[in-house]
Structure formats: structure tokens, C-alpha cells
XYZ file of C-alpha atoms in Angstrom:
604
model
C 21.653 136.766 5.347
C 21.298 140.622 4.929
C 17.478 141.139 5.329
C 16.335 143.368 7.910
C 12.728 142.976 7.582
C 13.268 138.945 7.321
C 15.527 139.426 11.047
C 12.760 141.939 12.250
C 9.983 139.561 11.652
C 11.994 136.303 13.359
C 12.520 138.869 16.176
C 9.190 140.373 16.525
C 7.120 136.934 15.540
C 9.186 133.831 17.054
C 11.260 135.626 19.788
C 14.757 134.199 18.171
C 17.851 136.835 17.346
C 19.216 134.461 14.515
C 18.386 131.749 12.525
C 20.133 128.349 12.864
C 23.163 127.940 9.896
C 20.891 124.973 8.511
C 18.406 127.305 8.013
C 19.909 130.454 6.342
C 20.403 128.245 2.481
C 16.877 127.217 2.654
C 15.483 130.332 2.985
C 17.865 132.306 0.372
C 16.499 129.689 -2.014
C 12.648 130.032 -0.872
C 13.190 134.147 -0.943
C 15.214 133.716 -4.248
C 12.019 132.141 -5.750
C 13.706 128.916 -5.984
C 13.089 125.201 -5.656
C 14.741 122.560 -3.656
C 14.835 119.952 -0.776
C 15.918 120.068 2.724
C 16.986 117.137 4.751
C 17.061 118.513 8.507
C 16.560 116.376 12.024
C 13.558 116.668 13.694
C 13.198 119.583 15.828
C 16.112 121.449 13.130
C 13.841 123.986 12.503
C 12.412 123.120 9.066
C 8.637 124.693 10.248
C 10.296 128.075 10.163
C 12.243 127.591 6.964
C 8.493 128.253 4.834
C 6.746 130.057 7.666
C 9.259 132.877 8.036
C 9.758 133.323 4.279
C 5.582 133.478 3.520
C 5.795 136.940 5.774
C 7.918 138.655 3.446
C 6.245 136.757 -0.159
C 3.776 138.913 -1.706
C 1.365 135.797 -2.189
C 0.283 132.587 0.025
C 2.342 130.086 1.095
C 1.150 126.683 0.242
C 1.322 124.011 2.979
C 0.826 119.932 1.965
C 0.919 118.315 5.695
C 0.174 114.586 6.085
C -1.835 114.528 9.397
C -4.374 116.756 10.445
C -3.357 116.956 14.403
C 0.119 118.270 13.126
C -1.740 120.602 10.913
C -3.619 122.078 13.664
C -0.853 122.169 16.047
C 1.200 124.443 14.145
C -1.869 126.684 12.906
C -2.817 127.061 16.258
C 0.879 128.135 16.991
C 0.954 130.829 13.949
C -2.408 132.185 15.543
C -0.729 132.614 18.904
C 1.828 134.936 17.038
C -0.526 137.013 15.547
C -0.085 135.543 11.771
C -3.006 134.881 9.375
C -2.971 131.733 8.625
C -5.830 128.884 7.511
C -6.305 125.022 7.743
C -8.460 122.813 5.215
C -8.882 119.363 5.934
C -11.693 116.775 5.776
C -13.097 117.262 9.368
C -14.164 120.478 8.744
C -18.252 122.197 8.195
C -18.722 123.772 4.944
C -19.256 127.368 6.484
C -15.639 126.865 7.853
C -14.163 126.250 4.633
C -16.287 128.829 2.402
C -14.934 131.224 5.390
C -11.310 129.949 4.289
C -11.990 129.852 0.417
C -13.022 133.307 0.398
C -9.917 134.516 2.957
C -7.718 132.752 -0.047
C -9.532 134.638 -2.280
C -9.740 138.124 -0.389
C -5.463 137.725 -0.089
C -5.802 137.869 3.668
C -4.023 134.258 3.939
C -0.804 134.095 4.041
C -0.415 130.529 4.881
C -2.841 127.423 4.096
C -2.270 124.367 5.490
C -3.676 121.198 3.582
C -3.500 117.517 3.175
C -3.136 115.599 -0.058
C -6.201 114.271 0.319
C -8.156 117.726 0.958
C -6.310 118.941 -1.833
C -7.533 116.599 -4.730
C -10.883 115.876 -3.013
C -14.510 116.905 -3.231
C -14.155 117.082 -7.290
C -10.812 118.746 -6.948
C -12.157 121.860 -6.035
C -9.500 123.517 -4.015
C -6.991 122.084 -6.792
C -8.437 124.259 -8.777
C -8.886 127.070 -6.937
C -5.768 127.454 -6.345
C -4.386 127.401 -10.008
C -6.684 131.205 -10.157
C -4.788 132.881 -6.943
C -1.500 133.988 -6.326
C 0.631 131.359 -4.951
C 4.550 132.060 -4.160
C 5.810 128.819 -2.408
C 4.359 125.542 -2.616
C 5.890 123.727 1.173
C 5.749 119.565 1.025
C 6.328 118.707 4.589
C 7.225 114.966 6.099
C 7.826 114.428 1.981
C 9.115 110.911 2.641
C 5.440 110.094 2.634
C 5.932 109.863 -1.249
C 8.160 107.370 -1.097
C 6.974 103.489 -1.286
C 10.600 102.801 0.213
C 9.758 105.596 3.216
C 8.480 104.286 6.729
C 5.311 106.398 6.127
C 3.839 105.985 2.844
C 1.108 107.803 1.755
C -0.390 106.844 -1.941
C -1.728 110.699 -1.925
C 1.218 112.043 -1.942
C 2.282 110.540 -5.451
C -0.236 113.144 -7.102
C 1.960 116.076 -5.471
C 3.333 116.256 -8.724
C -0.055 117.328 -10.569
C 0.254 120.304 -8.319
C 3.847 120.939 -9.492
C 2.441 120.425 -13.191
C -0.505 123.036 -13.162
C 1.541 126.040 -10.900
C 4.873 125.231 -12.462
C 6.422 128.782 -11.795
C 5.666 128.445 -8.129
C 8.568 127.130 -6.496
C 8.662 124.041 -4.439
C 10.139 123.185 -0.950
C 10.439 119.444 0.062
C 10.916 119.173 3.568
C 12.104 116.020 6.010
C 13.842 114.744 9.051
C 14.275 111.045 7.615
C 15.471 109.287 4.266
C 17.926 107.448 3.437
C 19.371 107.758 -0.201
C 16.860 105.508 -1.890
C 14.150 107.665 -0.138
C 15.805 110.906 -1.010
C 15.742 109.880 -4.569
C 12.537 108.944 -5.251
C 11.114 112.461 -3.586
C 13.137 114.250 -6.234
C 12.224 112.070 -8.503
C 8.257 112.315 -7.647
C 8.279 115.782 -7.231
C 10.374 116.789 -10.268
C 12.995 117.923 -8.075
C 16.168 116.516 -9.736
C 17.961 119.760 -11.033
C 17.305 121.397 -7.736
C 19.495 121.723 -4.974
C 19.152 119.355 -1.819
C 19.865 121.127 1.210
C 21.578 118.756 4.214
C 21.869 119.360 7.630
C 23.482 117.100 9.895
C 20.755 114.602 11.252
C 23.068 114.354 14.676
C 20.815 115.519 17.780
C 23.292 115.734 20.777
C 20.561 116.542 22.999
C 19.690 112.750 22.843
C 21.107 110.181 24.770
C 20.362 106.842 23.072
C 20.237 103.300 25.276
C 19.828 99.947 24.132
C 19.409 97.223 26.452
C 18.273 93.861 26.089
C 14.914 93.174 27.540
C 14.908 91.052 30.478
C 12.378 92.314 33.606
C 10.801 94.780 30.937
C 8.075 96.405 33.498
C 11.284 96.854 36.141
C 13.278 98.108 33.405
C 11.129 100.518 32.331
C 9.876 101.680 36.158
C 13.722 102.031 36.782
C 13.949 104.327 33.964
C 10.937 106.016 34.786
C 12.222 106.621 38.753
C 13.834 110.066 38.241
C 11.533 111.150 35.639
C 7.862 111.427 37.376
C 7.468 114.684 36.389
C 8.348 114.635 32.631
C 6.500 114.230 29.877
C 7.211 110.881 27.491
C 6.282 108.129 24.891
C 6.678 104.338 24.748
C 6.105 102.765 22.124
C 4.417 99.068 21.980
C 4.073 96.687 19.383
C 0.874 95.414 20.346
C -2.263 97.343 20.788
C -2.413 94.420 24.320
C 0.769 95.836 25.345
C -0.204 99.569 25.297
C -3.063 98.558 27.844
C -1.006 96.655 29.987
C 2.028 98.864 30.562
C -0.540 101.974 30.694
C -2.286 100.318 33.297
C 0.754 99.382 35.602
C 2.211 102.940 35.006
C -1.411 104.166 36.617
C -0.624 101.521 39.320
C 2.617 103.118 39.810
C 1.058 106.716 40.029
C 1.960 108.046 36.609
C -0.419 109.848 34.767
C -0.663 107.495 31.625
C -3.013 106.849 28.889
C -2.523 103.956 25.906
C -3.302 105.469 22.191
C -4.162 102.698 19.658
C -5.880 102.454 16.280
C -8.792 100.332 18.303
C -9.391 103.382 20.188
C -12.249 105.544 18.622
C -11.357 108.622 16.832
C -13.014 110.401 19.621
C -10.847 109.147 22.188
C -7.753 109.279 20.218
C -8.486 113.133 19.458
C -8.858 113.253 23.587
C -5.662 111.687 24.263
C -3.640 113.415 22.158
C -4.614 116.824 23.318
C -4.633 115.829 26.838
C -1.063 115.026 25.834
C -0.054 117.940 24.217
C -1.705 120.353 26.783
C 0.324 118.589 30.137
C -2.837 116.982 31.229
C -1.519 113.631 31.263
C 2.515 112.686 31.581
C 2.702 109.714 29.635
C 1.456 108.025 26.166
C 1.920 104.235 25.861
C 1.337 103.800 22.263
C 1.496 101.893 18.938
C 3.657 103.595 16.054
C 0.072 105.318 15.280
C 1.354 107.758 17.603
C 3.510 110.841 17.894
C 3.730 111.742 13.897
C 0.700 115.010 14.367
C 3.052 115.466 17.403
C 3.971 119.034 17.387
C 5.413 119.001 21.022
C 8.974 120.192 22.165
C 8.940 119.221 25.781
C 9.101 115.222 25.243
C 11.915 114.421 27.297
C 11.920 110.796 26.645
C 11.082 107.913 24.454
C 10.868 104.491 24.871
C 10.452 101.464 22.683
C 9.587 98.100 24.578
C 10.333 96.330 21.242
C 12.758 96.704 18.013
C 11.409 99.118 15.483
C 10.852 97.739 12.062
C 13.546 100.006 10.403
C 16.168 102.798 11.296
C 14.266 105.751 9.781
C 11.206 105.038 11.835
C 13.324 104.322 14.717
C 14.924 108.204 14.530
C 11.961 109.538 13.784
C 9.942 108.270 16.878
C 13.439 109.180 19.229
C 13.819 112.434 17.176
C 10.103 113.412 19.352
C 12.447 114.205 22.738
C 14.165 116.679 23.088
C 12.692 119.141 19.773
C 13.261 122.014 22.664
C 17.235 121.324 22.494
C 17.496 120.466 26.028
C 18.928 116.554 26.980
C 16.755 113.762 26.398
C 16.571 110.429 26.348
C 15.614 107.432 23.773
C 15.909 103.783 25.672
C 14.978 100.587 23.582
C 14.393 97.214 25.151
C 14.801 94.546 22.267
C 14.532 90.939 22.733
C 15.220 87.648 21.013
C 11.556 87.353 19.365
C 11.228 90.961 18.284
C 12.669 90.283 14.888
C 10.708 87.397 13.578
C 7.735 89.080 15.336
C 8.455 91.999 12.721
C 10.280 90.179 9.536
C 6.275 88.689 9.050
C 5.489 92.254 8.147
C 8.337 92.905 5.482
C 6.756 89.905 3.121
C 4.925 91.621 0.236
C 2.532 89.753 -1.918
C 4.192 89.758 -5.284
C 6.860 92.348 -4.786
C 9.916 90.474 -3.735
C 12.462 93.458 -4.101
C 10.123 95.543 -1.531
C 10.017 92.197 0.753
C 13.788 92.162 0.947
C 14.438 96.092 1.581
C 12.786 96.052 3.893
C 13.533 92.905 5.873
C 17.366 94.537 5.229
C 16.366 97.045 6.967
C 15.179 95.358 10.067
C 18.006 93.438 9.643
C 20.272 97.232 10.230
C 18.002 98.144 12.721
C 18.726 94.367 14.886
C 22.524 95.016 14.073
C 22.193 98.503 16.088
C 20.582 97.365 19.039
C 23.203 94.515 19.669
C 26.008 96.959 18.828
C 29.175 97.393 21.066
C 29.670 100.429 19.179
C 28.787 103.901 19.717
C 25.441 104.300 18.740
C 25.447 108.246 17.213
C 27.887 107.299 14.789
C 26.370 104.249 13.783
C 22.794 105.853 13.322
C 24.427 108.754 11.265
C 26.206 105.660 9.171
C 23.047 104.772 8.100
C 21.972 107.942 6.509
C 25.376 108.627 5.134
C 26.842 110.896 7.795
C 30.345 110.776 9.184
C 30.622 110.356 12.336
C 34.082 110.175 14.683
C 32.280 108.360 17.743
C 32.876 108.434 21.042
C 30.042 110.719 21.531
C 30.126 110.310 25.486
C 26.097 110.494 25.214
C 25.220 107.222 24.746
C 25.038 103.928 26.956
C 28.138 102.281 24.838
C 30.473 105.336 24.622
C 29.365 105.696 28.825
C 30.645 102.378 29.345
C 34.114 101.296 29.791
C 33.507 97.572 28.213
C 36.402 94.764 28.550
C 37.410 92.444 25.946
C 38.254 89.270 26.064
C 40.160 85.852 24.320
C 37.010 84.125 22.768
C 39.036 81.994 19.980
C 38.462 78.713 21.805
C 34.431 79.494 21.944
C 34.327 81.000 18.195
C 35.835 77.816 16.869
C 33.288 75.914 18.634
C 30.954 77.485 17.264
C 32.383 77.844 13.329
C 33.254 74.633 13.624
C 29.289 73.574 14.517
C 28.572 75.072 11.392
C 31.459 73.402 9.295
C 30.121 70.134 10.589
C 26.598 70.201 9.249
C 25.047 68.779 6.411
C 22.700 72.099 5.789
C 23.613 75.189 6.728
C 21.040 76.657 9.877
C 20.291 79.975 12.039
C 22.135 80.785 14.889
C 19.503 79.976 17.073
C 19.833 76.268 15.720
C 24.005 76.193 16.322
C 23.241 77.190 19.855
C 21.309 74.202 20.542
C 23.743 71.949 19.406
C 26.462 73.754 21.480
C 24.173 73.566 24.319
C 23.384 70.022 24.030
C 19.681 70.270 23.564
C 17.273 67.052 23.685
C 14.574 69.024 21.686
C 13.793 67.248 18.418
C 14.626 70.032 16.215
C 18.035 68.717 16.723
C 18.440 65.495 15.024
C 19.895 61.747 15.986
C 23.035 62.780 13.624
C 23.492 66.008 15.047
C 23.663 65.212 18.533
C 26.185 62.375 17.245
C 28.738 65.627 16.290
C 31.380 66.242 17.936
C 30.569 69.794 19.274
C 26.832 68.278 20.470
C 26.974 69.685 24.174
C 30.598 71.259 23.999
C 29.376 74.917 24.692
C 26.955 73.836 28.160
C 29.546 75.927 30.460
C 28.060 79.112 28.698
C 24.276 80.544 29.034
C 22.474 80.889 25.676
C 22.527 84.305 26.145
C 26.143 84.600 25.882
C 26.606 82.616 22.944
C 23.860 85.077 21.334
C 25.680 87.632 21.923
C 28.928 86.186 20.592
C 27.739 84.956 17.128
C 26.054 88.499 16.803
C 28.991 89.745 17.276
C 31.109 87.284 15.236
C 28.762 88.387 12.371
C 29.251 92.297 12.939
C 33.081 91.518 12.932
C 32.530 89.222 9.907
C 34.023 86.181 11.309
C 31.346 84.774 10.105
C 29.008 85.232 6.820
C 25.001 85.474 7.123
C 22.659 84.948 4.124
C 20.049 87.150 3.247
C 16.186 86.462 3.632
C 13.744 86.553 6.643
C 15.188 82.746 8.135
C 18.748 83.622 7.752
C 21.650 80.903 7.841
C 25.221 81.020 8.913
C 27.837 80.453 6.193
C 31.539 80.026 6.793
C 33.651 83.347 4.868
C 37.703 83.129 4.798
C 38.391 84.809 7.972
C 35.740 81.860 9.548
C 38.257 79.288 8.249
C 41.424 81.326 9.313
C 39.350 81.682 12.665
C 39.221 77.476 12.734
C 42.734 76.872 11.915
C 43.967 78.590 14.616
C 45.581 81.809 12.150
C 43.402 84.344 13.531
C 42.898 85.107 17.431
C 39.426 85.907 18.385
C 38.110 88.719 20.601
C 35.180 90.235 21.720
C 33.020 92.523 23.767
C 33.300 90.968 27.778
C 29.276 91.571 28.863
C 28.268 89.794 32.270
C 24.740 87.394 31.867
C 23.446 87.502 35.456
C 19.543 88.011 35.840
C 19.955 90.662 38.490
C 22.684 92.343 36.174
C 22.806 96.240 37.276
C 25.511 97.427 34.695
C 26.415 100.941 33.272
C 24.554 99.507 30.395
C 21.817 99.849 31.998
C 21.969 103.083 33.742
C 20.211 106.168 32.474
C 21.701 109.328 33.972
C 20.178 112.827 33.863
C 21.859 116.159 34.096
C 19.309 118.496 33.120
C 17.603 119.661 35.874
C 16.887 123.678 36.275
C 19.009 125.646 38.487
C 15.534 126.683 40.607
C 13.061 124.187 40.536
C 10.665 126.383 42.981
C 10.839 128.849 40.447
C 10.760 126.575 37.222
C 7.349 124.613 39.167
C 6.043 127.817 39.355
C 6.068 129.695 36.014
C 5.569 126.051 34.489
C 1.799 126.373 36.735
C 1.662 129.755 35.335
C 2.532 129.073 31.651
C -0.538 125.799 32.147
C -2.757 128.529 33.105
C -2.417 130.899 30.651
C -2.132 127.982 28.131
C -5.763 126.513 29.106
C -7.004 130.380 28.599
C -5.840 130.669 24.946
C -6.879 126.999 24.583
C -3.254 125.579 22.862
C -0.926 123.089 24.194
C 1.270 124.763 27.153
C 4.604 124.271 24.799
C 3.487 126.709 22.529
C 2.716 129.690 25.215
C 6.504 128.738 26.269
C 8.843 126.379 25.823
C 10.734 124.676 29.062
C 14.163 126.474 27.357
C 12.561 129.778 28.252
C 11.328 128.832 31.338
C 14.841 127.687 32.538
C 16.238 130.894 30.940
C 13.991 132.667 32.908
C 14.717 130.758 36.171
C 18.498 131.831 35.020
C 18.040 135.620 34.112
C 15.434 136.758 36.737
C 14.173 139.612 34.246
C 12.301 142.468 35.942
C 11.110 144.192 33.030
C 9.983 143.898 29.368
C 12.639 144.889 27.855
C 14.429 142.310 29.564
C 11.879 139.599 29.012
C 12.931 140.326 25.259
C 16.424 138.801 25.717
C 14.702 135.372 27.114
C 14.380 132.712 23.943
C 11.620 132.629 22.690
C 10.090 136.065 24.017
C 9.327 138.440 20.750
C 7.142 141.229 20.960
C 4.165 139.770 20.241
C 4.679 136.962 23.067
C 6.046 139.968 25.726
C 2.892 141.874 24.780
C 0.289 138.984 25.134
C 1.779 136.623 27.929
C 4.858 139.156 29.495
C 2.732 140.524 32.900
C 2.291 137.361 34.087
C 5.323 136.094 33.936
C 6.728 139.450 35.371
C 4.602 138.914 37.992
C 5.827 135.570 39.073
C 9.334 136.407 39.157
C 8.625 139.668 41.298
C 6.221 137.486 43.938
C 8.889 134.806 44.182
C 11.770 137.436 44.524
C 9.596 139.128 47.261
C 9.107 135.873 49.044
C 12.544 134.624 48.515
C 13.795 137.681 50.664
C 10.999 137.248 53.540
């Protein structure tokens, strides 16, 4: 992109020499007065793909945002770097928003951030405001929100499209980091977006390292996890508002600086959370998924669910919170045999039995990727129709060296279990039989079959794990619904007959199991951690003086840059990421001075 004022402005304003590849089509069309949609990950950079365009616009920029902590976050961010930008949302005193209103008005905005629901509220004022001023780029961010198939639904978002109706010159940029192609169809669809171009970036983040693990001694899994990470910032993620307590609790037992975060929390104490989150005061969030979306902050380094997510896009989205810096990360998830009827209650809607079985399908894809063999990049790229070669090396299957072995004789005791029955039944049901079980849910005629105790040598864990993975292989068929039944497919009967050999993944059931699986490695620590401890005390101090979150003053990138390059003067600060002109001219002294005390020191 040839545009010297656009680089000067990226330079000068965010610190950054170029823009990402992902980026440079998104802004051509914004710049080129242009609609569209842009699918990037989380942490891709979609932010800068309206805010950097708005400088160079000759009216305001437009902003729908769904949550008014994210709002804030990255309005407080834009003020750091000098540009004049404006929130409106429903919190706010009507002498703040007259003093908005009549900055709109004056054409000393050039970027408003809003919410649906500001936007069409209070008579529709500001909707109609807006049609009288000059308006170059209407920016839909987290736009799966429109979608009644997305993970995050919100009904105000369906009236985006009056917006698109009344200012239909202005162009419009959808913006997310998840959909799948039912999702990414209804947003064009909603938004009248179906001649425009969609703009898609790989959703891959190789700073990630993803883990899946069965749950077993949750609390010691997680406090193993946790050991070499004590001074790193981090979410889990709880299905129960119980659970958050609990695990909060024995992390403060453990001397981690955690707080839960649950919708029975009052707004007041939410609010407090969060910021003490995003400002470093506390380490650690233990929260329901009512967490983490107004999360604007680059230095998670981990995430950790201590249950199955419902789906996969809510599952990348809440993993897709580590690591938005670009340094390694980690995403563990503990699943466990109850998680997914616990969920598949919530995917029953009242009258609207297409919805109910999406999204129980969807749980269903998210179950079948936790008790994957396979390498777990490639199969989360599968699922939003990405390409993926495997064998990532950055993930807890492509980091173990798993053995296989001959499991015929133990598939055709089980396929034959299922031959034998009258009705067909769940897996959980054939593993009683093969177990031998006296509880009544097995009846007088089954425990009169033939295979009634023949699979007691083998732990009911085991034979879990080997119909799940006699299913992914499709040895064996599965019908669809929330109770699902096994059904016998050709390759089943081949299986039985002794014309197919059978094998599978080799994984060892022992309670006090200590396998690769379940071994989280880190290699990301800074070359001087002296020096890193220090400017990160320096960057908290001059965060809590401007009053923002410590990420935005610098990210941990620069400070390990800086730890690298040792600059000694301004100039040089400006070849750090993230150090512009504006951020050398407001924050650069300081950290000058650091670096010269601890060089001084260093030599005493």
C-alpha cells in the first residue's frame, strides 16, 4: 500500500513500521470508500483496520461495539495516542453526552464508539443525528452478534441494517474473529453485505498452545498448570457460578491473586474486577463465559476451561484472549464424562427444533475435539473451513509420541454388544454390559447375553475412550439428538466378521497418570528477567498515573524488546514495537531512565 501519510500515521500513532498482510485489503477497501467483511483471529489486528483509516477520512468513523467495557478499553487506548475520539453508551450523565453530541456536531470527532442499543435508544435520537453529519465509515465490530446461529447473539444487532438503510452511501465494515459459514452468511445477509467482498485471514494463532486433558484431580490439575506461571496473568473459565467461588478461593489459598466474576456479582463489583484485571492488580479471573468478551487485554498468557465449552466458536474465542500480544500462550481444557449432558440441556429450544439440533451438533464437534488423538490446530481450523497440514508441534497431541495398538478383539466385543440388543442404546449403556454391571438399568435379558461381563479386564475409562474413538474412525455409526445411540455402519459388520483389523490410540488409565499429555511446557521467558521485573514496575506506575490498564502504556512484546535492545536514546526507543512518537514523547524518559540505572548497576 503506497500511502505515506496512512504509513506516517501507523508510525507516529501506534509505534508499528508496517501493517500485517491481513490488514493491507481491508484498508484499500475502507480508503477506497468501499464495503465489505473481514474474518480475522482475535488479536489479528482488526481494531486498527477502521481506526487507522478514520485518520486519513475527511468525516467520523462510526463504531457499533457490543459491550461497553470493550468500548471503553479501546477509547481509553485512542486517548493515550493523542486521537479524538468519543464513547456513547447508556451509563453515561446527560452533560457527558450533550458534550459528545455537540463534538459530533463541531467535526472534532473522528471516531464514536456506540452500542446498538445507545444507537436506537432514547427516541432514536442519536439515529438521527447522525443521518445530518458527515459520516465516512460505518465499523460493525464482534458482528457475529447478529447472528441467531452465533455464540453471542444480540437481538439489537438485527436493526444494524436500518442504519445501513438511512446512510446508504456510507460504506460498511463487518468485523470478526469467529463464524463459521452459516454465521458468515447470515451477517451478509443482515447487513446487506452480499455483493461485497469478504476479506479472510487465516484464523491459525501459533502463539497458542492448545491442551486437552481429561479431568481427573481437577484442583491438582489445574495447580500443576498453574506451578510455573505465578506471575502471569490468566482466565478459567467455570460452568457454574459455585465453581468460580470455589476454585477462586483455593487459588487465594494457594497464594494467587484471584478473584471469581459472575452474573450474581453486582454490577459494581463486576466493573471492580474487571479493571482490577485489566490494570495487573489481580493475576487471575475465575469466571463464567460472562467474562473476557469487553476484554481488551494483550498480556493473557493463559486460559483455562474446567469444563467443555458449549460450541467451537465460543471455545476459540475465549482461548483466542491469550496471547493477543503474539508471544506463546497457552489454552488447557479439562473435560469430563458429565460435561456434555450438563450442556446438551441448554441446546433444547422451545419450539425451534432446527436451532435445538445446531446447536447440540455443535457440542457434539466441540466433545469430538477434546477426545481427539489428532492434532488439535488442524482440527479447530477444520471447523471453520481452513486447511490445515497438522503436525503443528504446539499442541499436547502433536507433542506426544502416542502408540497404537491391536484392539480388534475388544471392538468386536463391543459391536457385537450392540448387534445383540433388542434397542439400540448410548455408549455409556454398552459399557455396562461389557463391564458386567448389577445396576438395574441393565435388564434380566441383557445380563443373559453373551458379552454380559466379557469386557471386566478393562477400566470404563478405557472402553470410553475406545468407542469414542471407534466413532471418530467410523467403525461405528452414532445417531443424532441430545441421547445419542450406537448403530452398526458396514465397516462395524466388516469389523465383526473378522475382514477388517482394528487399531487405535494406546493411552495408559492409571489415577496417578503423569503423561506428556499432560505436561504444559513454557519457552517464553525474557532473556533478563531483572530487567523485564523492572520496567514491567515502571510501565504499572506510569499506567496507574494516566489511569488505563498497564497493557496499553506497553505491551510485554516491547518490554522484552527492550530487555533485548538496551536503547539509550529516543531515537532508538523508536525502533522498539510499539514505541511511536507520541508514546516516546509521553512515556520515553522513564523508560530511558530504567535502562541507564540498571546498566549503571549492572557494571558496579
Amino acid at each position: 500500500m503506497n500511502n505515506d501519510r496512512l504509513h506516517k500515521y501507523l508510525s507516529d500513532y501506534w509505534g508499528y513500521d508496517t501493517l500485517r498482510p491481513a490488514q493491507v485489503p481491508v484498508i484499500e477497501q475502507v480508503l477506497a470508500n468501499k464495503s465489505g467483511l473481514a474474518l480475522m483471529p482475535t488479536g489479528g489486528g482488526k481494531s486498527l483496520c477502521y481506526q487507522l483509516p478514520s485518520l486519513l477520512l475527511p468525516g467520523l468513523t462510526l463504531v457499533i461495539s457490543p459491550l461497553i467495557a470493550l468500548m471503553k478499553d479501546q477509547v481509553d487506548d485512542l486517548l493515550l495516542r493523542n486521537i479524538p475520539v468519543g464513547l456513547l453508551n447508556s451509563t453515561q450523565s446527560d452533560e457527558a453526552s450533550n458534550e459528545v453530541f455537540q463534538r459530533m456536531i463541531d467535526g472534532t470527532l473522528k471516531i464514536l464508539y456506540t452500542s446498538p442499543e445507545r444507537l436506537f435508544a432514547r427516541e432514536a435520537l442519536l439515529f438521527t443525528q447522525l443521518q445530518s453529519l458527515n459520516i465516512s465509515l460505518i465499523a460493525v465490530d464482534e458482528a457475529h452478534c447478529i447472528s441467531s446461529w452465533g455464540h453471542d447473539f444480540r437481538p439489537a444487532y438485527t436493526r444494524l441494517i436500518e442504519l445501513r438503510q438511512a446512510l446508504p452511501e456510507v460504506p460498511l465494515l463487518a468485523l470478526t474473529a469467529t463464524a463459521d459459514a452459516m454465521t458468515k452468511q447470515d451477517i451478509r445477509q443482515q447487513l446487506g453485505l452480499e455483493q461485497d467482498p469478504v476479506f479472510e485471514n487465516s484464523f491459525d494463532r501459533p502463539e497458542i498452545h492448545y491442551t486437552a486433558i481429561r479431568r481427573d484431580d481437577e484442583n491438582e490439575q489445574l495447580l500443576k498448570f498453574l506451578e510455573e506461571r505465578k506471575s502471569e496473568s490468566g482466565i478459567i473459565y467455570c460452568l457454574s457460578r459455585k465453581r468460580t467461588e470455589s476454585v477462586s478461593k483455593m487459588l487465594q489459598s494457594e497464594g494467587f491473586l484471584a478473584l471469581s466474576y459472575h452474573a450474581g456479582l453486582s454490577t459494581d463489583i463486576r466493573t471492580e474486577r474487571q479493571n482490577q484485571f485489566v490494570r495487573d492488580d489481580i493475576q487471575i479471573v475465575v469466571a463464567t463465559i460472562a467474562f473476557g468478551m469487553g476484554i481488551d487485554k494483550n498480556n493473557v498468557r493463559f486460559v483455562v476451561h474446567m469444563n467443555l465449552p458449549k460450541n467451537m466458536e465460543g471455545y476459540y474465542q475465549e482461548t483466542g484472549r491469550a496471547g493477543r500480544d503474539g508471544l506463546t500462550s497457552h489454552a488447557l481444557l479439562l473435560h469430563g464424562g458429565s460435561d456434555f449432558m450438563t450442556l446438551s440441556k441448554h441446546c433444547e429450544i422451545d419450539g425451534n427444533p432446527e436451532q435445538s439440533d445446531t446447536l447440540l451438533k455443535k457440542l457434539r464437534r466441540m466433545q469430538d475435539f477434546a477426545d481427539s488423538f489428532a492434532c488439535r490446530r488442524q482440527t479447530l481450523l477444520q471447523y471453520f473451513g481452513e486447511t490445515h497440514a497438522g503436525n503443528c508441534d504446539h499442541c499436547d497431541n502433536c507433542q506426544t509420541e502416542f502408540d497404537v495398538w491391536d484392539a480388534t478383539q475388544e471392538a468386536q466385543k463391543l459391536l457385537s454388544t450392540v448387534a445383540r440388543l433388542e434397542w439400540p442404546y448410548g455408549l455409556a449403556h454398552i459399557i455396562e454390559i461389557l463391564r458386567g454391571s448389577k445396576s438395574q438399568k441393565v435388564t434380566a435379558a441383557q445380563r443373559e447375553l453373551s458379552t454380559y461381563g466379557i469386557g471386566q479386564d478393562l477400566p470404563k475409562a478405557q472402553w470410553t475412550q475406545i468407542g469414542k474413538e471407534l466413532i471418530q474412525k467410523g467403525c461405528l455409526a452414532q445417531s443424532p439428538g441430545r441421547f445419542p445411540t450406537l448403530v452398526l455402519n458396514d465397516l462395524s459388520w466388516e469389523i465383526l466378521k473378522g475382514q477388517s483389523k482394528v487399531e487405535l490410540t494406546k493411552v495408559e488409565f492409571k489415577v496417578e497418570k503423569t503423561s506428556k499429555r499432560a505436561t504444559y511446557e513454557r519457552n517464553d521467558a525474557p532473556a533478563n528477567s531483572d530487567l523485564f521485573n523492572l520496567l514491567r514496575a515502571k510501565r504499572q506506575e506510569l499506567a496507574k498515573q494516566q489511569n488505563v490498564p498497564a497493557y496499553m502504556v506497553l505491551s510485554d512484546r516491547s518490554l522484552k524488546e527492550l530487555c533485548q535492545s538496551m536503547p539509550a536514546t529516543s531515537k532508538q526507543l523508536l525502533g522498539v514495537h510499539g514505541f511511536g512518537k507520541v508514546k516516546v514523547q509521553r512515556f520515553g524518559a522513564q523508560i530511558l531512565e530504567v535502562l541507564e540505572q540498571f546498566t549503571t548497576s549492572s557494571k558496579a
